[in-house]
Coordinates of C-alpha atoms and ligand atoms in Angstrom, one line a residue:
X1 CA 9.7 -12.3 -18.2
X2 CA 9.9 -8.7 -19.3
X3 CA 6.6 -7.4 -21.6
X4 CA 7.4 -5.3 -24.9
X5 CA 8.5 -1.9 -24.7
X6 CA 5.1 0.1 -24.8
X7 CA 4.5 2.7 -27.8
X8 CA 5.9 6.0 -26.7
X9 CA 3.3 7.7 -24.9
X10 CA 3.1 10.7 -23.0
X11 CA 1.5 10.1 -19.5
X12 CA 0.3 12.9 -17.8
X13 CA -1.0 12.6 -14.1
X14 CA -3.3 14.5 -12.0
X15 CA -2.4 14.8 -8.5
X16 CA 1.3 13.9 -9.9
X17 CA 3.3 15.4 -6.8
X18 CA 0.9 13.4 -4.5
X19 CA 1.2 10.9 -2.3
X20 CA 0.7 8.2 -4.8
X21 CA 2.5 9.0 -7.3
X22 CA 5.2 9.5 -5.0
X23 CA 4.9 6.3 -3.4
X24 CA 3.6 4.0 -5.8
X25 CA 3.4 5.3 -9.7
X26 CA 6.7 7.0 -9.9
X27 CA 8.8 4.0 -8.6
X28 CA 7.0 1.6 -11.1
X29 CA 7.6 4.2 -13.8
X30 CA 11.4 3.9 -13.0
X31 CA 11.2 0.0 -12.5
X32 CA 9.4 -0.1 -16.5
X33 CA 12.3 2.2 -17.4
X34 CA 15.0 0.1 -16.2
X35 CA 13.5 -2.9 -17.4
X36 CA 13.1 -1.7 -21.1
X37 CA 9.1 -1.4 -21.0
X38 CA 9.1 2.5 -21.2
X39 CA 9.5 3.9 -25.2
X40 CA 12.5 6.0 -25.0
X41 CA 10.7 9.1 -26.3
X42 CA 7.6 8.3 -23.7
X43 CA 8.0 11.3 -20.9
X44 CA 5.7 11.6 -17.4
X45 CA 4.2 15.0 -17.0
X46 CA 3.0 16.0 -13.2
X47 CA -0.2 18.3 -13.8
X48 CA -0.4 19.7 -9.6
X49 CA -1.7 23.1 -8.3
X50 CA 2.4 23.3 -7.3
X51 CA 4.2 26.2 -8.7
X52 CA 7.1 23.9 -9.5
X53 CA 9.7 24.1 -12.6
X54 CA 10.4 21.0 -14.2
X55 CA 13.7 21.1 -12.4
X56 CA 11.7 21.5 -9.0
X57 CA 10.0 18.1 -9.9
X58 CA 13.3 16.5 -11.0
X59 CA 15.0 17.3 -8.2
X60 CA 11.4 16.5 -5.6
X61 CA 11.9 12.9 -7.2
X62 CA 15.1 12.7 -6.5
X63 CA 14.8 13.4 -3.0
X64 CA 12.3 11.5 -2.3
X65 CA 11.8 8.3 -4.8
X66 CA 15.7 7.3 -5.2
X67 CA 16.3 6.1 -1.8
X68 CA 13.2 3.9 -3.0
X69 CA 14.3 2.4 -5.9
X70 CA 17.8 -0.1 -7.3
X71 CA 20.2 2.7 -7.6
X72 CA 21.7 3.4 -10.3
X73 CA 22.8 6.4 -11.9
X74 CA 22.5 6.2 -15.6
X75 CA 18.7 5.0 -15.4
X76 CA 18.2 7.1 -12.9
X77 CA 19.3 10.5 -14.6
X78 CA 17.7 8.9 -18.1
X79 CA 14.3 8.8 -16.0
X80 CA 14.4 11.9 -14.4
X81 CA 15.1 13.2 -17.9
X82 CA 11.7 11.9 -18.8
X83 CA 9.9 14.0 -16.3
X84 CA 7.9 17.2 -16.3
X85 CA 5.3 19.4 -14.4
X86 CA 3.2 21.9 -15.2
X87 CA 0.4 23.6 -12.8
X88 CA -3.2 23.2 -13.5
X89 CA -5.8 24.6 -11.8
X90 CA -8.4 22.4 -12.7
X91 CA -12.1 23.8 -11.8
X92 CA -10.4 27.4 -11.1
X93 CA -10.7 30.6 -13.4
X94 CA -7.6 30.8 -14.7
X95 CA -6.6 28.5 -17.8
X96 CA -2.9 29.2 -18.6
X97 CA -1.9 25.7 -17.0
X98 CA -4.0 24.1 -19.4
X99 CA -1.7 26.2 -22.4
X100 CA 1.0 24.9 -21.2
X101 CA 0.1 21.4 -21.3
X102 CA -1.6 22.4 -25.2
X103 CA 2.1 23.2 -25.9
X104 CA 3.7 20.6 -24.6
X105 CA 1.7 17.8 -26.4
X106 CA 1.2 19.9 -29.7
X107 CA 2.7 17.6 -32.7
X108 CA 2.8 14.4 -30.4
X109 CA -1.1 13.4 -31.4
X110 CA 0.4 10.0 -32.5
X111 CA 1.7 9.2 -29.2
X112 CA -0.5 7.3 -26.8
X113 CA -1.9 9.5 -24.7
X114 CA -2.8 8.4 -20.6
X115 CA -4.2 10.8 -18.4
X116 CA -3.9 9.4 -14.6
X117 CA -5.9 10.8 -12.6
X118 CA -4.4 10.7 -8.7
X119 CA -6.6 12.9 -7.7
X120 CA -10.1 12.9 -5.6
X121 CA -12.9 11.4 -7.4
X122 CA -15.3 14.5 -7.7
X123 CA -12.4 16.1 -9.8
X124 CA -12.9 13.3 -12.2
X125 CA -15.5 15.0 -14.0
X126 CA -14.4 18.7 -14.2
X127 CA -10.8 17.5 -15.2
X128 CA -11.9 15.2 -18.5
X129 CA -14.5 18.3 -19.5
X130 CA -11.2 20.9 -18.8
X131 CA -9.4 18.2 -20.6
X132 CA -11.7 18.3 -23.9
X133 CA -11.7 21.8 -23.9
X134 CA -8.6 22.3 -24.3
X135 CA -8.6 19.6 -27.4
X136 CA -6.4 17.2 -25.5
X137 CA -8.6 14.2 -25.9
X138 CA -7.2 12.1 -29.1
X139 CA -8.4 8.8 -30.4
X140 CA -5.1 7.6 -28.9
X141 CA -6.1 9.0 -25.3
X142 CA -6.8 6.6 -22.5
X143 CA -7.7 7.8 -19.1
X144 CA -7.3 6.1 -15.7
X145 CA -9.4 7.1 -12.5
X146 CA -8.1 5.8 -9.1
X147 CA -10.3 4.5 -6.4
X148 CA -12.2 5.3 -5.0
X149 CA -15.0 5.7 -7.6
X150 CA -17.8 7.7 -5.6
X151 CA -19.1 7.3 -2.6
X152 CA -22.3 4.9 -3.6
X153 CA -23.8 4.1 -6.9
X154 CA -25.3 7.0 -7.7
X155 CA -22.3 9.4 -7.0
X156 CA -20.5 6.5 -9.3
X157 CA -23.1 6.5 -11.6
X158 CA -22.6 10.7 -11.8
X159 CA -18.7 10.0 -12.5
X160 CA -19.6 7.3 -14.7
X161 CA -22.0 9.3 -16.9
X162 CA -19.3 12.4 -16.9
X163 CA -16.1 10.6 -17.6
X164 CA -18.2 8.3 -20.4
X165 CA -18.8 11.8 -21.9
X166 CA -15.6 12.8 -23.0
X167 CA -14.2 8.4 -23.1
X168 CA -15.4 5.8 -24.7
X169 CA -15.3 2.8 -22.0
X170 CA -12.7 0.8 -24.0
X171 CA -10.6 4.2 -23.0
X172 CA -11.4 4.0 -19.2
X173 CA -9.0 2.0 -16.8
X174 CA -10.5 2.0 -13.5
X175 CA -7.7 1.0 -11.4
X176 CA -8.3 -1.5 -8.2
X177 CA -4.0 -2.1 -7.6
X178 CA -5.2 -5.4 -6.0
X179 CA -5.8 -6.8 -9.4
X180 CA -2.3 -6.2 -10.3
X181 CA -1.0 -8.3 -7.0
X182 CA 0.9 -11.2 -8.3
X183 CA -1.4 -13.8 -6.4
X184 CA -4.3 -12.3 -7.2
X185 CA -3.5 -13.1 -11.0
X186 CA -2.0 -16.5 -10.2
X187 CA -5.3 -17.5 -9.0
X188 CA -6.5 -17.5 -12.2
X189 CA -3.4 -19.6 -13.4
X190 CA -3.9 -21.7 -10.5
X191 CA -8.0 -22.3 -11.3
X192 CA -8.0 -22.5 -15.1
X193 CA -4.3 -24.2 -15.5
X194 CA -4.7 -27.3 -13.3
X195 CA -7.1 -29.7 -13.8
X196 CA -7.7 -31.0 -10.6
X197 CA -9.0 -28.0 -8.8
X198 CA -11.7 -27.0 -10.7
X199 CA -14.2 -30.5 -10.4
X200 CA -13.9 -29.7 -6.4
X201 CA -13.8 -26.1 -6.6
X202 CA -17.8 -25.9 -5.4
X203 CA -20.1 -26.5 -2.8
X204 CA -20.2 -29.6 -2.5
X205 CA -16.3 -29.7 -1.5
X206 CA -16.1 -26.7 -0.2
X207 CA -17.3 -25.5 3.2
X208 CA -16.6 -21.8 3.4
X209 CA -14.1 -19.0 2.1
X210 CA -12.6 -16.4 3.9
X211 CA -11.1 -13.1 2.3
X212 CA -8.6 -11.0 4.9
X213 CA -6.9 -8.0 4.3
X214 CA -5.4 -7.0 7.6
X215 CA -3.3 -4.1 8.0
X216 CA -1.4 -2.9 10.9
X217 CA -1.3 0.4 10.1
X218 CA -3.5 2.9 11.7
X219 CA -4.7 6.0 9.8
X220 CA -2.9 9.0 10.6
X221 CA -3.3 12.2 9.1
X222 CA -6.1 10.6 6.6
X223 CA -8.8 11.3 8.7
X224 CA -10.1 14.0 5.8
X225 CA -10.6 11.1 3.7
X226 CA -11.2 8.0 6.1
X227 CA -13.6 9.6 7.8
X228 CA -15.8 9.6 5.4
X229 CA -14.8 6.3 3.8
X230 CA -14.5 3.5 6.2
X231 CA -13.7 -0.1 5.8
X232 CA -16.4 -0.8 3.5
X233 CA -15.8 2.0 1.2
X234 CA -12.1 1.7 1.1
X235 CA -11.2 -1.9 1.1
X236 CA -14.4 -3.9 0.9
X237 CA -16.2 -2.3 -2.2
X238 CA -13.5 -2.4 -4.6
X239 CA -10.4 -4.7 -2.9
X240 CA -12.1 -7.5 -1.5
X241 CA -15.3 -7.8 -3.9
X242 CA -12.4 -8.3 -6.6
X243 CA -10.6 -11.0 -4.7
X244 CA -14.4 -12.1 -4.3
X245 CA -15.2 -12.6 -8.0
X246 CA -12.1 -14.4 -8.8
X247 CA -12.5 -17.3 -6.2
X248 CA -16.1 -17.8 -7.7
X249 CA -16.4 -16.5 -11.2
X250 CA -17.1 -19.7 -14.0
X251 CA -14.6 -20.5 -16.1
X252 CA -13.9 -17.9 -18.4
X253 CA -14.3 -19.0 -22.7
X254 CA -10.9 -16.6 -23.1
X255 CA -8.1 -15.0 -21.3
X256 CA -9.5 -11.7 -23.0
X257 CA -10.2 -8.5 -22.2
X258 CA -13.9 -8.9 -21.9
X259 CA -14.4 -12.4 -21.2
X260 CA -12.9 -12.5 -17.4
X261 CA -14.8 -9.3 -16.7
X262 CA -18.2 -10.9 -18.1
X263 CA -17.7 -13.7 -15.6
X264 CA -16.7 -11.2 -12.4
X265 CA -19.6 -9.1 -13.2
X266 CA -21.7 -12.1 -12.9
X267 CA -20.7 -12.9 -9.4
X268 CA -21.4 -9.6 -8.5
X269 CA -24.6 -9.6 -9.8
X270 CA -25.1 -12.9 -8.0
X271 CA -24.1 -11.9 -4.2
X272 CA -27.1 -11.8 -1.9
X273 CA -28.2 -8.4 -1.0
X274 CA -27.9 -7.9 3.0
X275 CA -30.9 -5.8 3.5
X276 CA -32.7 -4.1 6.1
X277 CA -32.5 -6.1 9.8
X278 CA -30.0 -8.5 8.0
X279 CA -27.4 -6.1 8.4
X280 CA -27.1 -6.8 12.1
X281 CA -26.6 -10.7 11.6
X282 CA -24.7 -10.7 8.6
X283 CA -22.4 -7.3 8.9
X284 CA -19.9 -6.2 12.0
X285 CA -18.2 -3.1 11.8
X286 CA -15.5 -1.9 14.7
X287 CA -13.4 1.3 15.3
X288 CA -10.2 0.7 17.0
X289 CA -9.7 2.2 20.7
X290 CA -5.8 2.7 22.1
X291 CA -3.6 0.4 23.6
X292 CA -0.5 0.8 24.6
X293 CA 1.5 3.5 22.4
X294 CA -1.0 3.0 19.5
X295 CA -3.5 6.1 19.9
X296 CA -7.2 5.5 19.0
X297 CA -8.6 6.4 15.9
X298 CA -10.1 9.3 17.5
X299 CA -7.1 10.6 18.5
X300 CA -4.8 9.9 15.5
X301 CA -3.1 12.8 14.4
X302 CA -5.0 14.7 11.7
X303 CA -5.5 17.8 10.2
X304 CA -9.4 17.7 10.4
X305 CA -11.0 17.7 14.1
X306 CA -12.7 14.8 15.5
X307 CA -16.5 15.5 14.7
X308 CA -19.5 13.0 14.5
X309 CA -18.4 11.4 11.7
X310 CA -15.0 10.2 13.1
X311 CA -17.0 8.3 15.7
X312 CA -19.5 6.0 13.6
X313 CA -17.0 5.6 10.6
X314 CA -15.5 1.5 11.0
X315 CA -12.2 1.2 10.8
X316 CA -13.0 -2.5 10.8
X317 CA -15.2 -4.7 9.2
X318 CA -16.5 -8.4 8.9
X319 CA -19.0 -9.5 6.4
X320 CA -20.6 -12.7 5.6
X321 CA -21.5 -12.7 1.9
X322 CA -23.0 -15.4 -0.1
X323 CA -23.1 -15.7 -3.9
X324 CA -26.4 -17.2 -5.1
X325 CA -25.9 -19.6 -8.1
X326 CA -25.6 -23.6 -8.3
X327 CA -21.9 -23.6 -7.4
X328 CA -21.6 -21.7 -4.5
X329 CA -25.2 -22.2 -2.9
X330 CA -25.3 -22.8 0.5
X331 CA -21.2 -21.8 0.8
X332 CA -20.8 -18.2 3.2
X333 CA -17.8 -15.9 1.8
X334 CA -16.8 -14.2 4.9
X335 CA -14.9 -11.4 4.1
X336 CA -12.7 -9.1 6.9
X337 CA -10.7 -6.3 6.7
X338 CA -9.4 -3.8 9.6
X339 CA -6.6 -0.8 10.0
X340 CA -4.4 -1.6 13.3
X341 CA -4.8 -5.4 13.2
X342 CA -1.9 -7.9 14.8
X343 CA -0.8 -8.2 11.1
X344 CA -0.3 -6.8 8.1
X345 CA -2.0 -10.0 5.9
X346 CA -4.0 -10.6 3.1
X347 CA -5.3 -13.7 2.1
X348 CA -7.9 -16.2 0.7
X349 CA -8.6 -19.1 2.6
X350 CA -10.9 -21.7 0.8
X351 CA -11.5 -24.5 3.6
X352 CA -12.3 -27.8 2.3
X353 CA -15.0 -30.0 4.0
X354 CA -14.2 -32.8 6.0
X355 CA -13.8 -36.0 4.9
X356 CA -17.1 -38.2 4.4
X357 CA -16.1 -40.5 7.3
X358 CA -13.0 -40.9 9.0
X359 CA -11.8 -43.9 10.5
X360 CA -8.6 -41.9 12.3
X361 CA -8.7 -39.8 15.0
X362 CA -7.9 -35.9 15.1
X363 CA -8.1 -35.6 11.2
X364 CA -8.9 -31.6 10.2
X365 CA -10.7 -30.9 6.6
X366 CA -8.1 -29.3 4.2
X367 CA -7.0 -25.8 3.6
X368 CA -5.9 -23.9 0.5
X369 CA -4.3 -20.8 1.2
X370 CA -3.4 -18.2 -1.2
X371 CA -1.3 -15.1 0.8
X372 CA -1.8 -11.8 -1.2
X373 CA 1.2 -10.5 1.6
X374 CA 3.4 -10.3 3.3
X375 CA 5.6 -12.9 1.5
X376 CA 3.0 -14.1 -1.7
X377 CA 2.7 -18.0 -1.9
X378 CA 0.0 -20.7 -2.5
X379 CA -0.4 -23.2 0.5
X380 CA -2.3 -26.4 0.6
X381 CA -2.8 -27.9 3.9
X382 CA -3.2 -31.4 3.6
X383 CA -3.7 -34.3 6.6
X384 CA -0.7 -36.4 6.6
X385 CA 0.8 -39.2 9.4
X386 CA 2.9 -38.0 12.3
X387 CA 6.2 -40.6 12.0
X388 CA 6.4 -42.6 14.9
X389 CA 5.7 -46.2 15.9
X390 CA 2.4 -45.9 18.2
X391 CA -0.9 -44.9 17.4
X392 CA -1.5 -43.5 14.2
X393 CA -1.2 -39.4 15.0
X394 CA -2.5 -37.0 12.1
X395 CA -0.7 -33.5 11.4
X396 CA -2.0 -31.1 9.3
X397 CA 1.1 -30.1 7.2
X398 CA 1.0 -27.3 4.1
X399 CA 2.1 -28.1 0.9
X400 CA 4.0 -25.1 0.1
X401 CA 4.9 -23.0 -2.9
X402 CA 6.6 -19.5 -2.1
X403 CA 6.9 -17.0 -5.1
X404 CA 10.2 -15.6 -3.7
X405 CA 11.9 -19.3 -3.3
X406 CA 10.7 -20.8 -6.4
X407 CA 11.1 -17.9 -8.7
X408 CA 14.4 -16.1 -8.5
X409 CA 12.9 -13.3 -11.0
X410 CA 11.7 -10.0 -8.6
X411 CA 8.0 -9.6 -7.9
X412 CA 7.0 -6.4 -9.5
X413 CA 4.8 -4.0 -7.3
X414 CA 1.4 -4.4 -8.7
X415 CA 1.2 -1.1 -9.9
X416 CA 4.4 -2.3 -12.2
X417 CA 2.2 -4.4 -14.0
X418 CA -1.4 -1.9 -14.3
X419 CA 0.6 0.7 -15.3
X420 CA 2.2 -1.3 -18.1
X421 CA -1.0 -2.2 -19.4
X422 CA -2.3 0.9 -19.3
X423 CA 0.3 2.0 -21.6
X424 CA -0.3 -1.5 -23.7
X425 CA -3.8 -0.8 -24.0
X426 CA -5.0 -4.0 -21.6
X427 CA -7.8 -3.3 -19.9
X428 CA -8.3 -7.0 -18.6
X429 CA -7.0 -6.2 -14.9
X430 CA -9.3 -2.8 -14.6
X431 CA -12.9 -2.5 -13.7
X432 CA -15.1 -2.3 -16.0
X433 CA -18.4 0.3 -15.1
X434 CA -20.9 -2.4 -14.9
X435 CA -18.7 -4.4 -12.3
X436 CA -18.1 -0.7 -10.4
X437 CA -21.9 -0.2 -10.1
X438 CA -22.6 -4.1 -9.5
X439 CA -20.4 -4.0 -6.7
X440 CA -21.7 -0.8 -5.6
X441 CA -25.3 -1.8 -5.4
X442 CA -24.6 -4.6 -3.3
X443 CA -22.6 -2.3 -0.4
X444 CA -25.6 0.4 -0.8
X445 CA -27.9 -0.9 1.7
X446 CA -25.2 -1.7 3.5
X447 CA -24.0 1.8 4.5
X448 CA -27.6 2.7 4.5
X449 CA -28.4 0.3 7.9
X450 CA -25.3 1.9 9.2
X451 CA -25.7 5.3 8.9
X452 CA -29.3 4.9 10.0
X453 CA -28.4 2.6 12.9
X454 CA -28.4 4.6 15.8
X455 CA -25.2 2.4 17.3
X456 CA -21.6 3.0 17.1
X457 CA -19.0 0.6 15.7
X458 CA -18.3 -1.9 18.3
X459 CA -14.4 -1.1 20.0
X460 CA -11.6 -3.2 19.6
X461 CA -8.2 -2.1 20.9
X462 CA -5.3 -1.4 18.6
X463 CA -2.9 -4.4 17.7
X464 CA -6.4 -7.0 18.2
X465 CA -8.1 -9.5 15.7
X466 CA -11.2 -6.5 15.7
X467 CA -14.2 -6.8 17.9
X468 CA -16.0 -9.6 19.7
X469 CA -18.7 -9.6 17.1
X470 CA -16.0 -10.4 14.3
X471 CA -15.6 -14.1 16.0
X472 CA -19.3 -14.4 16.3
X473 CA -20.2 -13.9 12.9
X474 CA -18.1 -17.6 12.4
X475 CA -18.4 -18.6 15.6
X476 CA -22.6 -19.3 15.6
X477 CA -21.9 -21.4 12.4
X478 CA -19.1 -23.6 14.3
X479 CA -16.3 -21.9 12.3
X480 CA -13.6 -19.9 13.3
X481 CA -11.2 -17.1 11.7
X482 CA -8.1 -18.7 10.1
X483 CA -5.3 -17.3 12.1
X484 CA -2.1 -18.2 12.1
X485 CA 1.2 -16.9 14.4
X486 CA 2.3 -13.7 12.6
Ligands
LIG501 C1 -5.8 1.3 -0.4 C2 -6.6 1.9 0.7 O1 -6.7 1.2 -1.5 O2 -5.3 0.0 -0.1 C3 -5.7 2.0 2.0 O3 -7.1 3.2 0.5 C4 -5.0 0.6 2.3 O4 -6.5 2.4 3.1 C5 -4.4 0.1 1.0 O5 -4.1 0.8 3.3 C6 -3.9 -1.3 1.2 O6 -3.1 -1.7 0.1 P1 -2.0 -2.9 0.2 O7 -1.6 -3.1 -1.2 O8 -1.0 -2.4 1.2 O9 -2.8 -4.1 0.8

């Protein structure tokens, strides 16, 4: 089902000629375009430090975005007519960029007006100040920050304070592009649309959860940025804590724009800290060595040399979280994510407990398992009779729904759908600052045991599950990661 056309807007983004916007904003632009979502007045301007002519841009996109993207020629010269760029030197002495930008929008004040901002998050600040004094800041204006937001809650707290400035919140979409995952918002539909989940959906049915995001990809030429990220900053903080407070949030009163966010922040605010020695039992983190043609992380190529830093940063981590409030007491949320994994997967598992008392043989307790990627779908493993006439032989088999079988529509990219409610003014699938800073307060002591721990991330070769210590953390409970044949 195709959403309204959006009011015409202009959308300018920072860091437009970037990766991101090369990858991921610009082909869900065109796929809004050729699906009627896009106002036909509504243009994209690139703000970069580029030198480039609006024809420069054009014909950049075209190079590198069509081979991306349906073709087809009419939408595809209508969209490239929509583009423009202008360079910006945000922070820098000279302010004729920002003229040109003045002139552009000048008579358009009743157009929406988004400013993206694909850009580092200590240009956040100086860009919405540059921004307001140049008068570009209408009631109309929305801005949208990428992850990630800061480094830990103070440095979010200092973006916070300076974006908040210049933006009311109702006008900041912090963007987490897991939230705009199909699945992700089918969990919702599957919890609060079905009645027979919710009575079991607790601790008293349920044993554990597990939250994976797996990639196979290593990180080269990001070790600028990783290396001073890491798992826990990159994935964990904002991608995983989201998937997090969906699978145990309370029923929300509304499908509104506050009411699901009151409940997530909730959650957040109910995870137990890990604090101090904790952070040994409960937290694993990993850095993957070289096998085979798959270089270490050391030696990926990058444009920064290997320093201190590179060592201790985790390229993989495993935590065991627990949310303290009467439905999930007693139930651990593992949570694992690693670069150079067997896999690219994400997924919740929710694993049932076993029966009260079985009277067959071999019987496992069920599994519901909602993939995220590669192919998005909803299983629920269930026990059921092997046929045959002998002894009664149990089988776990799944009960299977697959988004790309069942529904012959396409599965947008989730930055499809954040991007069109950015430009509907929806800020239900964004972060709201409380949930930024809850989330953040509960990784803070976190990275603090690390980067006071005087070890290094335990090694796990490329193309492995992650480290020994990954299995453990299950493993001394009796449970065990849910893996499956890739
Ligand atoms: C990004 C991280 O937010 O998410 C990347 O910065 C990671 O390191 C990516 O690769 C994973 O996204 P997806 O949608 O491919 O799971």
């Amino acid at each position: 089902m195709s959403s309204p056309t959006s009011h015409t807007a202009d959308l300018v983004v920072f860091g437009g000629t970037g990766d991101l916007s090369m990858r991921k904003l610009l082909p869900a632009l065109f796929h809004s375009d050729l699906e009627g979502r896009l106002a036909p007045e509504t243009r994209i301007v690139a703000m970069s430090r580029g030198g480039l002519t609006d024809a420069d841009f054009r014909g950049k996109v075209d190079a590198e975005v069509r081979a991306a993207v349906p073709d087809d020629g009419v939408a595809w010269q209508r969209f490239l007519g929509r583009l423009h760029h202008v360079s910006v030197d945000v922070g820098g002495e000279d302010k004729s960029g920002w003229s040109t930008v003045v002139r552009m929008l000048a008579g358009h004040e009743d157009r929406d007006r988004v400013f993206y901002l694909a850009s580092p998050p200590m240009t956040f600040g100086p860009f919405c100040r540059e921004l307001q004094e140049a008068g570009l800041v209408t009631p109309r204006s929305r801005v949208v920050l990428e992850k990630p937001l800061g480094r830990d809650l103070v440095s979010a707290q200092r973006i916070n304070d300076e974006v908040g400035e210049i933006f009311d919140e109702r006008q900041i979409f912090r963007i987490d592009h897991y939230l705009g995952k199909e699945t992700v918002q089918n969990l919702l539909v599957l919890r609060f649309a079905n009645a027979f989940l919710e009575p079991i959906w607790n601790s008293l049915w349920i044993d554990h959860v597990q939250i994976t995001a797996a990639e196979t990809v290593g990180t080269p030429g990001r070790r600028g940025y990783y290396d001073h990220a890491g798992a826990l900053r990159d994935m964990v903080q904002n991608h995983l804590l989201q998937l997090l407070t969906l699978v145990a949030m309370e029923p929300p009163a509304r499908n509104d724009r506050e009411s699901i966010r009151d409940e997530k922040v909730k959650v957040l605010q109910s995870l137990r800290p890990i604090v101090g020695s904790e952070v040994d039992r409960f937290t694993v983190r990993g850095q993957y060595t070289g096998e085979g043609d798959m270089p270490s992380y050391l030696d990926e190529p990058a444009s920064t040399p290997t320093t201190e830093a590179s060592r201790r940063v985790e390229t993989f981590t495993a935590i065991r979280a627990e949310v303290k409030n009467w439905r999930w007491a007693g139930v651990p949320f593992y949570l694992r994510t690693g670069k150079r994994m067997p896999y690219r997967r994400s997924e919740i598992v929710i694993q049932f407990k076993d029966v009260p008392h079985s009277i067959f043989p071999g019987g496992t307790p069920n599994r519901l398992v909602l993939r995220l990627q590669p192919e998005e779908g909803i299983e629920l493993h269930i026990m059921a009779k092997e046929p045959g006439a002998g002894e009664t032989m149990l089988k776990p088999v799944p009960l299977s729904l697959s988004f790309g079988k069942t529904f012959t529509a396409r599965v947008p990219e989730a930055y499809e759908r954040l991007l069109t409610d950015v430009l509907a003014g929806n800020p239900t699938l964004f972060m709201r600052r409380d949930e930024v800073e809850a989330a953040w307060r509960w990784i803070d002591p976190i990275l603090a045991a690390w980067e006071s721990s005087a070890e290094l991330p335990e090694p796990y070769p490329a193309g492995t599950t992650g480290p020994a210590g990954a299995h453990e953390l299950l493993g001394r409970s009796g449970r065990a990661w849910h893996e499956e044949e890739a």
